[in-house]
XYZ file of N, CA, C and O in Angstrom:
796
model
N -84.749 22.300 15.316
C -83.575 22.046 16.090
C -83.439 23.197 17.070
O -83.536 24.354 16.694
N -83.242 22.870 18.297
C -83.155 23.950 19.270
C -81.727 24.450 19.338
O -80.802 23.852 18.819
N -81.573 25.565 20.023
C -80.272 26.231 20.103
C -79.246 25.368 20.803
O -78.057 25.371 20.456
N -79.682 24.583 21.785
C -78.735 23.721 22.512
C -78.183 22.635 21.608
O -76.994 22.313 21.631
N -79.088 22.036 20.800
C -78.626 20.997 19.885
C -77.713 21.575 18.814
O -76.738 20.935 18.402
N -78.031 22.768 18.350
C -77.205 23.422 17.332
C -75.822 23.712 17.882
O -74.804 23.437 17.223
N -75.767 24.201 19.104
C -74.467 24.495 19.722
C -73.680 23.217 19.904
O -72.458 23.155 19.673
N -74.360 22.149 20.309
C -73.684 20.863 20.488
C -73.173 20.355 19.153
O -72.054 19.869 19.043
N -74.058 20.500 18.147
C -73.663 20.035 16.825
C -72.482 20.835 16.293
O -71.515 20.259 15.771
N -72.487 22.148 16.429
C -71.394 23.012 15.964
C -70.132 22.690 16.743
O -69.039 22.556 16.192
N -70.303 22.531 18.057
C -69.128 22.195 18.886
C -68.545 20.860 18.494
O -67.317 20.690 18.411
N -69.423 19.884 18.234
C -68.958 18.557 17.808
C -68.270 18.635 16.462
O -67.251 17.969 16.209
N -68.826 19.449 15.575
C -68.223 19.608 14.248
C -66.836 20.221 14.360
O -65.873 19.755 13.725
N -66.741 21.288 15.163
C -65.428 21.908 15.352
C -64.452 20.939 16.012
O -63.276 20.885 15.668
N -64.943 20.157 16.951
C -64.072 19.175 17.621
C -63.602 18.131 16.617
O -62.439 17.718 16.609
N -64.524 17.694 15.725
C -64.157 16.710 14.700
C -63.146 17.311 13.725
O -62.168 16.663 13.336
N -63.379 18.564 13.352
C -62.443 19.249 12.445
C -61.088 19.403 13.128
O -60.045 19.141 12.544
N -61.109 19.795 14.396
C -59.854 19.956 15.147
C -59.146 18.617 15.272
O -57.914 18.512 15.125
N -59.907 17.551 15.537
C -59.301 16.220 15.646
C -58.720 15.803 14.305
O -57.600 15.250 14.224
N -59.451 16.057 13.225
C -58.947 15.733 11.873
C -57.677 16.512 11.563
O -56.714 15.974 11.005
N -57.703 17.808 11.919
C -56.513 18.637 11.680
C -55.326 18.129 12.491
O -54.180 18.091 12.011
N -55.604 17.700 13.714
C -54.536 17.164 14.562
C -53.971 15.879 13.961
O -52.758 15.687 13.881
N -54.888 15.005 13.514
C -54.441 13.755 12.890
C -53.637 14.049 11.628
O -52.576 13.457 11.386
N -54.144 14.985 10.798
C -53.430 15.353 9.575
C -52.059 15.939 9.911
O -51.054 15.605 9.277
N -51.988 16.798 10.941
C -50.717 17.400 11.367
C -49.748 16.327 11.847
O -48.561 16.326 11.496
N -50.254 15.401 12.666
C -49.394 14.318 13.165
C -48.869 13.454 12.016
O -47.701 13.083 11.974
N -49.780 13.132 11.060
C -49.354 12.339 9.909
C -48.318 13.095 9.089
O -47.310 12.542 8.654
N -48.563 14.374 8.892
C -47.623 15.205 8.127
C -46.262 15.244 8.829
O -45.208 15.113 8.192
N -46.305 15.417 10.156
C -45.049 15.433 10.916
C -44.341 14.078 10.839
O -43.133 14.003 10.686
N -45.133 12.999 10.932
C -44.572 11.657 10.839
C -43.925 11.457 9.450
O -42.837 10.905 9.331
N -44.612 11.926 8.412
C -44.072 11.821 7.052
C -42.766 12.618 6.928
O -41.802 12.161 6.310
N -42.753 13.819 7.518
C -41.533 14.639 7.483
C -40.395 13.960 8.237
O -39.251 13.950 7.784
N -40.721 13.391 9.383
C -39.688 12.688 10.170
C -39.154 11.492 9.385
O -37.938 11.265 9.316
N -40.056 10.725 8.745
C -39.623 9.585 7.927
C -38.744 10.051 6.769
O -37.726 9.428 6.446
N -39.147 11.150 6.137
C -38.364 11.700 5.031
C -36.985 12.154 5.530
O -35.964 11.909 4.877
N -36.943 12.788 6.696
C -35.654 13.208 7.265
C -34.789 11.992 7.593
O -33.574 12.015 7.367
N -35.408 10.942 8.124
C -34.648 9.728 8.413
C -34.057 9.125 7.139
O -32.912 8.688 7.121
N -34.870 9.069 6.075
C -34.368 8.552 4.795
C -33.215 9.416 4.287
O -32.193 8.908 3.824
N -33.388 10.742 4.393
C -32.339 11.667 3.946
C -31.055 11.463 4.750
O -29.960 11.394 4.196
N -31.202 11.343 6.070
C -30.030 11.130 6.940
C -29.357 9.795 6.609
O -28.132 9.709 6.544
N -30.166 8.765 6.359
C -29.605 7.459 5.998
C -28.840 7.553 4.675
O -27.738 7.008 4.539
N -29.423 8.251 3.689
C -28.745 8.433 2.402
C -27.462 9.232 2.580
O -26.423 8.896 1.998
N -27.528 10.291 3.387
C -26.337 11.108 3.638
C -25.255 10.290 4.340
O -24.083 10.392 4.025
N -25.673 9.463 5.311
C -24.716 8.618 6.023
C -24.048 7.638 5.062
O -22.840 7.423 5.118
N -24.844 7.042 4.181
C -24.295 6.104 3.198
C -23.337 6.836 2.249
O -22.250 6.325 1.946
N -23.720 8.024 1.817
C -22.856 8.808 0.927
C -21.555 9.183 1.631
O -20.470 9.056 1.058
N -21.655 9.620 2.881
C -20.453 9.972 3.647
C -19.566 8.754 3.864
O -18.338 8.855 3.789
N -20.168 7.591 4.106
C -19.375 6.367 4.291
C -18.625 6.028 3.009
O -17.440 5.663 3.041
N -19.291 6.164 1.859
C -18.626 5.918 0.578
C -17.504 6.919 0.335
O -16.416 6.552 -0.119
N -17.773 8.199 0.630
C -16.744 9.228 0.449
C -15.545 8.959 1.356
O -14.396 9.105 0.931
N -15.810 8.551 2.623
C -14.713 8.220 3.534
C -13.905 7.043 3.001
O -12.676 7.056 3.038
N -14.600 6.031 2.475
C -13.901 4.862 1.918
C -13.051 5.270 0.716
O -11.909 4.824 0.575
N -13.590 6.142 -0.139
C -12.837 6.620 -1.301
C -11.631 7.444 -0.861
O -10.541 7.311 -1.429
N -11.817 8.288 0.148
C -10.694 9.090 0.647
C -9.615 8.203 1.255
O -8.424 8.432 1.050
N -10.030 7.166 2.012
C -9.047 6.231 2.577
C -8.293 5.504 1.468
O -7.080 5.330 1.539
N -9.030 5.080 0.429
C -8.390 4.379 -0.696
C -7.423 5.311 -1.422
O -6.309 4.909 -1.776
N -7.832 6.568 -1.622
C -6.951 7.537 -2.285
C -5.714 7.811 -1.435
O -4.599 7.899 -1.954
N -5.909 7.925 -0.122
C -4.765 8.146 0.771
C -3.833 6.945 0.736
O -2.604 7.089 0.711
N -4.398 5.735 0.722
C -3.578 4.509 0.643
C -2.810 4.476 -0.676
O -1.639 4.134 -0.712
N -3.498 4.851 -1.778
C -2.818 4.878 -3.082
C -1.678 5.887 -3.079
O -0.604 5.613 -3.611
N -1.928 7.074 -2.489
C -0.857 8.079 -2.407
C 0.282 7.558 -1.542
O 1.451 7.758 -1.853
N -0.073 6.874 -0.447
C 0.941 6.368 0.473
C 1.831 5.334 -0.202
O 3.041 5.316 -0.001
N 1.245 4.475 -1.026
C 1.996 3.360 -1.597
C 2.557 3.680 -2.993
O 3.348 2.918 -3.533
N 2.172 4.821 -3.567
C 2.541 5.140 -4.958
C 4.046 5.106 -5.180
O 4.518 4.491 -6.142
N 4.831 5.747 -4.329
C 6.275 5.748 -4.533
C 6.849 4.352 -4.316
O 7.671 3.885 -5.092
N 6.399 3.670 -3.270
C 6.932 2.345 -2.955
C 6.700 1.359 -4.099
O 7.540 0.487 -4.348
N 5.594 1.499 -4.813
C 5.312 0.610 -5.947
C 6.290 0.811 -7.101
O 6.371 -0.034 -7.980
N 6.996 1.916 -7.107
C 7.924 2.213 -8.189
C 9.357 1.780 -7.866
O 10.285 2.105 -8.595
N 9.512 1.048 -6.789
C 10.821 0.508 -6.421
C 10.818 -0.973 -6.796
O 9.888 -1.700 -6.462
N 11.840 -1.393 -7.518
C 11.909 -2.774 -7.989
C 13.149 -3.462 -7.449
O 14.162 -2.822 -7.174
N 13.041 -4.774 -7.349
C 14.162 -5.587 -6.885
C 14.299 -6.787 -7.815
O 13.325 -7.488 -8.083
N 15.515 -7.007 -8.321
C 15.798 -8.156 -9.178
C 16.834 -9.016 -8.457
O 17.847 -8.500 -7.978
N 16.584 -10.312 -8.374
C 17.438 -11.231 -7.618
C 18.225 -12.115 -8.571
O 17.674 -12.671 -9.516
N 19.517 -12.242 -8.275
C 20.371 -13.130 -9.053
C 21.217 -13.958 -8.082
O 21.815 -13.417 -7.156
N 21.215 -15.258 -8.279
C 22.066 -16.147 -7.488
C 23.353 -16.385 -8.261
O 23.321 -16.658 -9.454
N 24.458 -16.266 -7.586
C 25.739 -16.496 -8.255
C 26.450 -17.679 -7.600
O 26.256 -17.970 -6.432
N 27.266 -18.336 -8.393
C 28.032 -19.484 -7.911
C 29.508 -19.112 -7.946
O 30.029 -18.704 -8.979
N 30.139 -19.199 -6.814
C 31.573 -18.938 -6.742
C 32.318 -20.208 -7.149
O 31.806 -21.318 -7.033
N 33.529 -20.054 -7.606
C 34.298 -21.234 -7.991
C 34.537 -22.103 -6.758
O 34.739 -21.603 -5.658
N 34.448 -23.407 -6.955
C 34.664 -24.336 -5.853
C 33.459 -24.479 -4.947
O 33.572 -25.031 -3.861
N 32.256 -24.005 -5.392
C 31.058 -24.131 -4.558
C 30.653 -25.591 -4.472
O 30.847 -26.355 -5.412
N 30.072 -26.020 -3.351
C 29.622 -27.407 -3.231
C 28.509 -27.708 -4.222
O 27.795 -26.811 -4.655
N 28.355 -28.977 -4.572
C 27.341 -29.389 -5.541
C 26.174 -30.044 -4.819
O 26.314 -30.565 -3.720
N 25.000 -30.032 -5.490
C 23.840 -30.715 -4.931
C 23.861 -32.187 -5.334
O 24.839 -32.665 -5.924
N 22.783 -32.916 -5.082
C 22.738 -34.355 -5.363
C 22.892 -34.668 -6.846
O 23.339 -35.748 -7.213
N 22.530 -33.717 -7.708
C 22.658 -33.925 -9.158
C 23.997 -33.441 -9.696
O 24.212 -33.432 -10.905
N 24.864 -32.992 -8.815
C 26.167 -32.508 -9.249
C 26.171 -31.063 -9.701
O 27.186 -30.549 -10.160
N 25.007 -30.400 -9.569
C 24.937 -28.978 -9.950
C 25.500 -28.133 -8.820
O 25.225 -28.398 -7.646
N 26.276 -27.100 -9.147
C 26.800 -26.245 -8.075
C 25.667 -25.526 -7.350
O 24.682 -25.128 -7.951
N 25.804 -25.395 -6.054
C 24.803 -24.702 -5.240
C 25.138 -23.214 -5.235
O 26.247 -22.831 -4.858
N 24.194 -22.379 -5.684
C 24.473 -20.931 -5.641
C 24.726 -20.505 -4.209
O 24.027 -20.934 -3.303
N 25.738 -19.680 -4.034
C 26.053 -19.344 -2.653
C 26.039 -17.861 -2.349
O 26.311 -17.476 -1.233
N 25.723 -17.036 -3.310
C 25.699 -15.600 -3.074
C 24.531 -14.980 -3.825
O 24.287 -15.326 -4.974
N 23.819 -14.095 -3.145
C 22.775 -13.331 -3.813
C 23.359 -12.011 -4.290
O 24.108 -11.354 -3.573
N 22.972 -11.623 -5.489
C 23.256 -10.271 -5.986
C 21.882 -9.660 -6.258
O 21.088 -10.209 -7.005
N 21.590 -8.565 -5.588
C 20.274 -7.923 -5.678
C 20.427 -6.577 -6.371
O 21.232 -5.746 -5.968
N 19.631 -6.389 -7.412
C 19.608 -5.099 -8.114
C 18.365 -4.348 -7.657
O 17.252 -4.842 -7.807
N 18.561 -3.189 -7.082
C 17.462 -2.351 -6.596
C 17.353 -1.138 -7.507
O 18.323 -0.399 -7.679
N 16.178 -0.962 -8.082
C 15.932 0.190 -8.977
C 14.874 1.096 -8.363
O 13.764 0.652 -8.091
N 15.229 2.353 -8.166
C 14.267 3.346 -7.703
C 13.743 4.074 -8.932
O 14.349 5.029 -9.412
N 12.610 3.627 -9.449
C 12.030 4.209 -10.659
C 11.100 5.378 -10.349
O 10.487 5.929 -11.246
N 11.023 5.762 -9.079
C 10.159 6.878 -8.692
C 10.872 8.205 -8.945
O 12.059 8.239 -9.260
N 10.134 9.284 -8.768
C 10.686 10.623 -8.975
C 11.275 11.211 -7.692
O 11.712 12.354 -7.682
N 11.284 10.419 -6.603
C 11.810 10.894 -5.316
C 12.794 9.874 -4.770
O 12.743 8.695 -5.132
N 13.678 10.306 -3.879
C 14.637 9.352 -3.303
C 13.980 8.413 -2.295
O 12.893 8.695 -1.789
N 14.648 7.299 -2.045
C 14.267 6.415 -0.947
C 15.436 6.402 0.035
O 16.568 6.736 -0.331
N 15.164 6.033 1.276
C 16.142 6.199 2.341
C 16.363 4.894 3.105
O 15.507 4.024 3.115
N 17.522 4.827 3.795
C 17.862 3.684 4.659
C 17.560 2.361 3.950
O 16.797 1.523 4.413
N 18.186 2.198 2.794
C 17.915 1.062 1.921
C 18.859 -0.084 2.273
O 20.073 0.098 2.346
N 18.270 -1.255 2.481
C 19.069 -2.446 2.755
C 18.343 -3.664 2.236
O 17.148 -3.621 1.968
N 19.087 -4.733 2.072
C 18.501 -6.019 1.723
C 18.839 -6.971 2.857
O 19.982 -7.031 3.312
N 17.833 -7.694 3.316
C 18.032 -8.671 4.394
C 17.842 -10.068 3.824
O 16.974 -10.303 2.988
N 18.657 -10.987 4.309
C 18.595 -12.399 3.932
C 18.304 -13.161 5.222
O 19.223 -13.488 5.963
N 17.038 -13.377 5.506
C 16.671 -13.924 6.806
C 17.014 -12.886 7.864
O 16.568 -11.754 7.808
N 17.880 -13.239 8.810
C 18.282 -12.282 9.837
C 19.614 -11.616 9.532
O 20.156 -10.884 10.346
N 20.165 -11.861 8.330
C 21.433 -11.252 7.943
C 21.200 -10.086 6.993
O 20.359 -10.157 6.111
N 21.970 -9.033 7.191
C 21.899 -7.884 6.301
C 22.917 -8.065 5.182
O 23.917 -8.773 5.349
N 22.668 -7.430 4.050
C 23.620 -7.478 2.941
C 24.997 -7.063 3.444
O 25.122 -6.164 4.281
N 26.016 -7.735 2.926
C 27.377 -7.420 3.363
C 27.910 -6.158 2.721
O 28.677 -5.428 3.316
N 27.518 -5.932 1.487
C 28.019 -4.737 0.804
C 27.003 -4.245 -0.209
O 26.102 -4.965 -0.608
N 27.184 -2.995 -0.600
C 26.327 -2.381 -1.606
C 27.204 -1.517 -2.486
O 28.313 -1.120 -2.105
N 26.717 -1.244 -3.670
C 27.448 -0.339 -4.558
C 26.453 0.394 -5.437
O 25.382 -0.119 -5.750
N 26.834 1.611 -5.797
C 26.048 2.362 -6.767
C 26.324 1.723 -8.116
O 27.472 1.493 -8.476
N 25.278 1.409 -8.855
C 25.464 0.718 -10.130
C 25.822 1.700 -11.229
O 25.444 2.866 -11.194
N 26.531 1.183 -12.174
C 26.896 1.954 -13.360
C 26.269 1.242 -14.547
O 26.514 0.051 -14.766
N 25.414 1.946 -15.269
C 24.788 1.346 -16.446
C 25.630 1.665 -17.669
O 26.008 2.805 -17.908
N 25.931 0.636 -18.454
C 26.693 0.807 -19.684
C 25.836 0.263 -20.812
O 25.407 -0.885 -20.784
N 25.574 1.103 -21.786
C 24.768 0.652 -22.912
C 25.679 0.118 -24.001
O 26.646 0.769 -24.396
N 25.384 -1.069 -24.464
C 26.107 -1.661 -25.577
C 25.275 -1.368 -26.825
O 24.327 -2.065 -27.145
N 25.639 -0.308 -27.512
C 24.801 0.195 -28.597
C 24.648 -0.807 -29.733
O 23.576 -0.944 -30.310
N 25.701 -1.533 -30.037
C 25.617 -2.462 -31.168
C 24.649 -3.604 -30.886
O 24.011 -4.106 -31.781
N 24.528 -4.012 -29.634
C 23.660 -5.131 -29.294
C 22.329 -4.678 -28.702
O 21.447 -5.493 -28.470
N 22.192 -3.402 -28.426
C 20.957 -2.893 -27.855
C 20.716 -3.346 -26.423
O 19.593 -3.445 -25.984
N 21.779 -3.647 -25.686
C 21.674 -4.126 -24.319
C 22.169 -3.079 -23.342
O 22.978 -2.228 -23.692
N 21.685 -3.166 -22.118
C 22.198 -2.337 -21.041
C 22.799 -3.264 -20.001
O 22.147 -4.203 -19.560
N 24.036 -3.020 -19.641
C 24.727 -3.838 -18.648
C 24.863 -3.016 -17.380
O 25.246 -1.853 -17.425
N 24.525 -3.619 -16.244
C 24.669 -2.948 -14.963
C 25.876 -3.555 -14.274
O 25.962 -4.767 -14.097
N 26.821 -2.718 -13.911
C 28.010 -3.223 -13.226
C 28.229 -2.461 -11.923
O 27.649 -1.401 -11.714
N 29.076 -3.032 -11.075
C 29.345 -2.426 -9.773
C 30.052 -1.091 -9.929
O 30.902 -0.917 -10.790
N 29.691 -0.199 -9.034
C 30.376 1.081 -8.941
C 31.078 1.141 -7.602
O 31.461 0.108 -7.041
N 31.232 2.334 -7.035
C 31.906 2.463 -5.742
C 31.169 1.724 -4.628
O 29.946 1.684 -4.600
N 31.926 1.126 -3.719
C 31.355 0.391 -2.584
C 30.758 1.363 -1.571
O 31.287 2.445 -1.335
N 29.680 0.938 -0.924
C 28.970 1.779 0.043
C 28.682 0.998 1.317
O 28.621 -0.231 1.302
N 28.487 1.726 2.397
C 28.067 1.091 3.646
C 26.603 0.703 3.561
O 25.807 1.347 2.878
N 26.236 -0.351 4.287
C 24.854 -0.807 4.346
C 24.330 -0.519 5.751
O 25.034 -0.808 6.715
N 23.131 0.031 5.918
C 22.193 0.425 4.870
C 22.658 1.673 4.131
O 23.340 2.528 4.686
N 22.224 1.765 2.881
C 22.553 2.926 2.061
C 21.615 4.052 2.483
O 20.398 3.888 2.449
N 22.173 5.191 2.914
C 21.312 6.257 3.447
C 20.330 6.837 2.424
O 19.231 7.229 2.786
N 20.724 6.877 1.148
C 19.887 7.537 0.145
C 20.121 6.895 -1.213
O 21.259 6.747 -1.649
N 19.021 6.520 -1.873
C 19.063 6.070 -3.265
C 18.214 7.060 -4.042
O 17.001 7.143 -3.842
N 18.873 7.818 -4.888
C 18.189 8.884 -5.610
C 17.185 8.381 -6.629
O 17.166 7.200 -6.996
N 16.354 9.299 -7.098
C 15.346 8.986 -8.107
C 16.033 8.468 -9.365
O 17.022 9.029 -9.820
N 15.507 7.365 -9.886
C 16.036 6.800 -11.121
C 17.362 6.067 -10.972
O 17.929 5.625 -11.968
N 17.846 5.889 -9.757
C 19.148 5.259 -9.541
C 19.020 3.759 -9.317
O 17.994 3.262 -8.892
N 20.136 3.061 -9.568
C 20.219 1.610 -9.384
C 21.355 1.336 -8.412
O 22.448 1.896 -8.548
N 21.077 0.467 -7.457
C 22.109 0.051 -6.513
C 22.148 -1.471 -6.476
O 21.127 -2.141 -6.660
N 23.331 -2.007 -6.239
C 23.524 -3.450 -6.147
C 23.874 -3.810 -4.714
O 24.674 -3.126 -4.076
N 23.274 -4.886 -4.224
C 23.547 -5.383 -2.878
C 24.016 -6.820 -2.995
O 23.447 -7.602 -3.764
N 25.031 -7.183 -2.216
C 25.566 -8.543 -2.233
C 25.421 -9.159 -0.851
O 25.684 -8.522 0.162
N 25.033 -10.431 -0.853
C 24.983 -11.174 0.403
C 26.353 -11.774 0.673
O 27.204 -11.818 -0.211
N 26.517 -12.254 1.879
C 27.686 -13.064 2.168
C 27.417 -14.469 1.652
O 26.341 -14.762 1.128
N 28.359 -15.381 1.780
C 28.152 -16.758 1.318
C 26.965 -17.405 2.039
O 26.831 -17.306 3.243
N 26.102 -18.064 1.266
C 24.925 -18.722 1.820
C 25.092 -20.235 1.855
O 24.444 -20.917 2.626
N 25.888 -20.784 0.963
C 26.092 -22.225 0.827
C 24.753 -22.941 0.726
O 23.925 -22.580 -0.081
N 24.502 -23.957 1.519
C 23.281 -24.763 1.369
C 22.065 -24.111 1.997
O 20.981 -24.657 1.952
N 22.208 -22.944 2.598
C 21.096 -22.309 3.302
C 20.353 -21.285 2.457
O 19.587 -20.493 2.968
N 20.561 -21.313 1.165
C 19.986 -20.294 0.289
C 18.472 -20.194 0.450
O 17.920 -19.104 0.586
N 17.770 -21.313 0.437
C 16.301 -21.272 0.491
C 15.768 -20.702 1.801
O 14.669 -20.177 1.845
N 16.527 -20.806 2.874
C 16.072 -20.266 4.153
C 16.386 -18.783 4.294
O 15.982 -18.160 5.259
N 17.116 -18.236 3.355
C 17.543 -16.834 3.450
C 17.157 -16.060 2.201
O 17.970 -15.352 1.620
N 15.906 -16.204 1.794
C 15.455 -15.472 0.604
C 15.491 -13.968 0.908
O 15.184 -13.535 2.007
N 15.870 -13.176 -0.082
C 16.072 -11.745 0.157
C 14.780 -10.942 0.282
O 13.766 -11.281 -0.304
N 14.854 -9.867 1.060
C 13.765 -8.896 1.189
C 14.393 -7.508 1.256
O 15.324 -7.278 2.023
N 13.899 -6.626 0.439
C 14.364 -5.242 0.402
C 13.614 -4.444 1.450
O 12.390 -4.529 1.551
N 14.346 -3.663 2.240
C 13.745 -2.771 3.241
C 14.168 -1.344 2.890
O 15.352 -1.090 2.664
N 13.196 -0.429 2.874
C 13.511 0.971 2.574
C 12.432 1.873 3.155
O 11.335 1.434 3.478
N 12.774 3.134 3.276
C 11.833 4.154 3.741
C 11.554 5.083 2.573
O 12.494 5.571 1.930
N 10.277 5.308 2.288
C 9.953 6.201 1.172
C 10.180 7.654 1.590
O 10.524 7.942 2.736
N 9.975 8.554 0.662
C 10.266 9.963 0.932
C 9.272 10.589 1.907
O 9.513 11.659 2.439
N 8.154 9.897 2.179
C 7.168 10.379 3.153
C 7.436 9.813 4.544
O 6.705 10.085 5.481
N 8.477 8.970 4.683
C 8.845 8.432 5.984
C 8.214 7.095 6.334
O 8.325 6.639 7.460
N 7.557 6.440 5.375
C 6.943 5.134 5.620
C 7.972 4.050 5.301
O 8.629 4.079 4.264
N 8.106 3.089 6.208
C 9.062 1.978 6.038
C 8.374 0.834 5.300
O 7.254 0.435 5.648
N 9.037 0.290 4.266
C 8.465 -0.741 3.414
C 9.357 -1.971 3.361
O 10.562 -1.887 3.535
N 8.707 -3.105 3.049
C 9.400 -4.374 2.825
C 8.892 -4.929 1.500
O 7.691 -5.065 1.287
N 9.819 -5.259 0.597
C 9.490 -5.815 -0.713
C 10.248 -7.113 -0.877
O 11.475 -7.140 -0.716
N 9.518 -8.197 -1.185
C 10.238 -9.452 -1.391
C 10.467 -9.681 -2.884
O 10.005 -8.902 -3.727
N 11.179 -10.756 -3.201
C 11.559 -11.003 -4.595
C 10.373 -11.336 -5.486
O 10.485 -11.326 -6.710
N 9.213 -11.631 -4.902
C 8.021 -11.959 -5.680
C 7.112 -10.749 -5.869
O 6.014 -10.870 -6.394
N 7.550 -9.589 -5.410
C 6.791 -8.360 -5.583
C 5.798 -8.071 -4.481
O 4.991 -7.146 -4.600
N 5.823 -8.835 -3.390
C 4.920 -8.590 -2.267
C 5.442 -7.379 -1.485
O 6.504 -7.442 -0.863
N 4.695 -6.280 -1.537
C 5.087 -5.020 -0.911
C 4.215 -4.793 0.300
O 2.991 -4.834 0.216
N 4.856 -4.547 1.455
C 4.102 -4.331 2.697
C 4.656 -3.166 3.466
O 5.865 -2.962 3.515
N 3.724 -2.448 4.092
C 4.082 -1.406 5.041
C 4.732 -2.129 6.213
O 4.090 -2.928 6.880
N 6.018 -1.886 6.446
C 6.769 -2.658 7.424
C 6.250 -2.421 8.840
O 6.348 -3.286 9.695
N 5.675 -1.244 9.084
C 5.125 -0.957 10.415
C 3.847 -1.763 10.648
O 3.468 -2.011 11.771
N 3.176 -2.147 9.557
C 1.930 -2.924 9.640
C 2.042 -4.113 8.695
O 1.431 -4.121 7.628
N 2.858 -5.120 9.038
C 3.129 -6.196 8.102
C 1.932 -7.078 7.738
O 1.988 -7.830 6.811
N 0.834 -7.020 8.488
C -0.332 -7.868 8.208
C -0.956 -7.553 6.940
O -1.177 -8.079 5.997
């Protein structure tokens, strides 16, 4: 083998080695890029889950106090109320019992009957009948509506004006602002909605 062929052969060998090293480097870089993409995708998925959990936790914190407010509806019949087709008296007044079972006050509390606001409200007085094991809630002092503040653990009563035959069109809904400043609407079936976002 002459020196020229040897030099060509050595040069070709080095070129082949360099080409192999380049291919190996490119493959290694491609593998690293793919691994980084997988890592970024996993991180993105993890961050999306964490964001969803944080939003859910924030929503739970936002609604926690509002869920502890209860409304009980009672229809009352005044003497001389008109009767329905079966001769049964038509209830003509709603009496709504609002219980704030949370550890914080609620504000600007009112009950609406369609487009009408409750006519009156009163702080309730609970009387325990020890012999019968019952608790009776009765009216206390009269208050203006909306009631500016219902303290933690307190009960308030709201009365509608006469409804007569329009009772079904004026089902009650409790409106209040929680201690964080969020306005809520609660209906008699327990449907609780952020009043600013009723959807």
